[in-house]
Amino acid sequence: MILLTKNEDLKAYRRSLKGTVGFVPTMGGIHEGHLSLVKQALSQTDHVIVSIFVNPAQFAPHEDFNSYPRPFEKDQALMTAAGASAIFYPTSEMIYPDGKANGTQVYVPKISKKLCGITRPHFFQGVCTVVARLFNLVEPDHAFFGEKDFQQLQIIKQMVRDLFMNVEVIGCPIVRESDGLAMSSRNIYLSPAERHEATQIFQGFNHVLSLFKRGKNNTTFLTEQLKAYLASTSSFRLDYAEILNTKTFKKSKLVTPGDRLFFAGFLGKTRLIDNIALE
Ligand code: AMP
């Protein structure tokens, strides 16, 4: 496993590679969810480059940029064991030589304004800007993103289409803990009591799925059921609970094939997101 910290070194390494290159961008705090992307990448490409970069451009000033987990040595060991060919671990100055707000910005309209884009208005611009920069540095054939961040995945796909980028974006399924909680680097913020309550997201999803399977298909009814379930079983402060089309991120009156249930909420200071297909 090769560790690269400079753009020039990454580019030289990329030029030296023969065969296809898979890319897995992460912010570190590596868990099984990230490792599943590496596994998928290894099954489809000859070389897998992982980036570990806590992107300052996607955090608002009041958010957790400073406290975000940065266990680099552990992350490196996990990625080495998983079979990644190289880790790109740049500083902020490498990615944003003119400062995070002064260089070119990439913004995908419309769907960036839905769901997470309401509470975090600059989030997806920060994500697209860093992913575009990383794509240009890594020049991957395929890039792997988790469905855990389903809206992000769709936004990146649109960015790639709109800008004619030469990379195929591949979505990978959500990896969950045995009790159903979607894996996330932020789960370590949870107190034991909050960690226990967090399982109610998946329980709530299953409650909605069972209603849906019994023929209830009014989207407002189903999302109200999730809200009521979480209100009665946990102290979640709801950000959103919505059933939306996964291409347009628009809501229909009745569930239509391919719709997903999206959730975001706070337990204490920790914001958790999750989603599930209604099928
Ligand atoms: P992050 O480090 O949180 O920015 O995530 C890096 C990549 O890992 C993104 O494409 C995420 O969607 C993906 N990811 C994070 N958690 C999971 C999970 N539980 N299952 C699958 N993919 C995940």
Tab-separated table of N, CA and C and ligand atoms in Angstrom, residues 25-28 31 33-34 37 68 145-146 148-149 152 173-175 182-183, ligand 1:
chain	number	residue	atom	x	y	z
A	25	PRO	N	-13.554	7.741	-2.425
A	25	PRO	CA	-13.291	8.912	-1.584
A	25	PRO	C	-13.942	8.760	-0.209
A	26	THR	N	-13.190	9.080	0.844
A	26	THR	CA	-13.732	9.011	2.208
A	26	THR	C	-13.217	10.193	3.016
A	27	MET	N	-13.824	10.349	4.180
A	27	MET	CA	-13.302	11.342	5.135
A	27	MET	C	-12.613	10.629	6.300
A	28	GLY	N	-12.359	9.331	6.155
A	28	GLY	CA	-11.690	8.596	7.229
A	28	GLY	C	-12.662	8.190	8.322
A	31	HIS	N	-14.810	2.414	8.566
A	31	HIS	CA	-15.630	1.337	9.130
A	31	HIS	C	-16.010	0.380	8.001
A	33	GLY	N	-18.592	0.004	6.297
A	33	GLY	CA	-19.264	0.640	5.152
A	33	GLY	C	-18.245	1.069	4.117
A	34	HIS	N	-17.183	1.768	4.583
A	34	HIS	CA	-16.118	2.177	3.660
A	34	HIS	C	-15.440	0.947	3.047
A	37	LEU	N	-17.003	-0.610	0.092
A	37	LEU	CA	-16.762	0.097	-1.184
A	37	LEU	C	-15.428	-0.354	-1.788
A	68	TYR	N	-14.341	16.026	14.041
A	68	TYR	CA	-14.559	14.845	13.189
A	68	TYR	C	-13.428	13.840	13.434
A	145	PHE	N	-19.437	4.954	-4.388
A	145	PHE	CA	-20.082	5.759	-3.347
A	145	PHE	C	-21.172	4.922	-2.683
A	146	GLY	N	-21.419	5.184	-1.388
A	146	GLY	CA	-22.410	4.408	-0.655
A	146	GLY	C	-23.823	4.969	-0.793
A	148	LYS	N	-25.748	4.866	1.525
A	148	LYS	CA	-26.002	5.495	2.836
A	148	LYS	C	-26.262	6.998	2.631
A	149	ASP	N	-25.466	7.595	1.725
A	149	ASP	CA	-25.634	9.011	1.379
A	149	ASP	C	-26.283	9.062	-0.002
A	152	GLN	N	-26.404	12.331	-1.979
A	152	GLN	CA	-25.049	12.648	-2.452
A	152	GLN	C	-24.695	11.821	-3.687
A	173	PRO	N	-24.545	-0.799	-1.693
A	173	PRO	CA	-25.584	-0.869	-0.652
A	173	PRO	C	-25.110	-0.423	0.734
A	174	ILE	N	-26.068	-0.041	1.555
A	174	ILE	CA	-25.774	0.423	2.921
A	174	ILE	C	-25.332	-0.766	3.774
A	175	VAL	N	-24.245	-0.589	4.510
A	175	VAL	CA	-23.796	-1.605	5.471
A	175	VAL	C	-24.291	-1.186	6.854
A	182	ALA	N	-27.241	2.068	10.530
A	182	ALA	CA	-26.326	2.247	9.401
A	182	ALA	C	-24.964	2.680	9.935
A	183	MET	N	-23.900	2.039	9.450
A	183	MET	CA	-22.565	2.416	9.922
A	183	MET	C	-22.247	3.832	9.493
B	1	AMP	P1	-17.696	9.414	4.465
B	1	AMP	O1	-16.321	9.044	4.928
B	1	AMP	O2	-18.719	9.363	5.536
B	1	AMP	O3	-17.690	10.709	3.664
B	1	AMP	O4	-18.143	8.292	3.449
B	1	AMP	C1	-17.320	7.916	2.363
B	1	AMP	C2	-18.112	6.993	1.479
B	1	AMP	O5	-18.517	5.840	2.232
B	1	AMP	C3	-19.409	7.608	0.938
B	1	AMP	O6	-19.579	7.196	-0.409
B	1	AMP	C4	-20.455	7.037	1.833
B	1	AMP	O7	-21.730	6.969	1.236
B	1	AMP	C5	-19.898	5.644	2.089
B	1	AMP	N1	-20.481	5.085	3.301
B	1	AMP	C6	-20.490	5.631	4.532
B	1	AMP	N2	-21.175	4.846	5.402
B	1	AMP	C7	-21.617	3.786	4.684
B	1	AMP	C8	-22.385	2.630	5.000
B	1	AMP	N3	-22.857	2.404	6.222
B	1	AMP	N4	-22.662	1.745	4.016
B	1	AMP	C9	-22.197	1.968	2.745
B	1	AMP	N5	-21.461	3.040	2.388
B	1	AMP	C10	-21.170	3.937	3.336
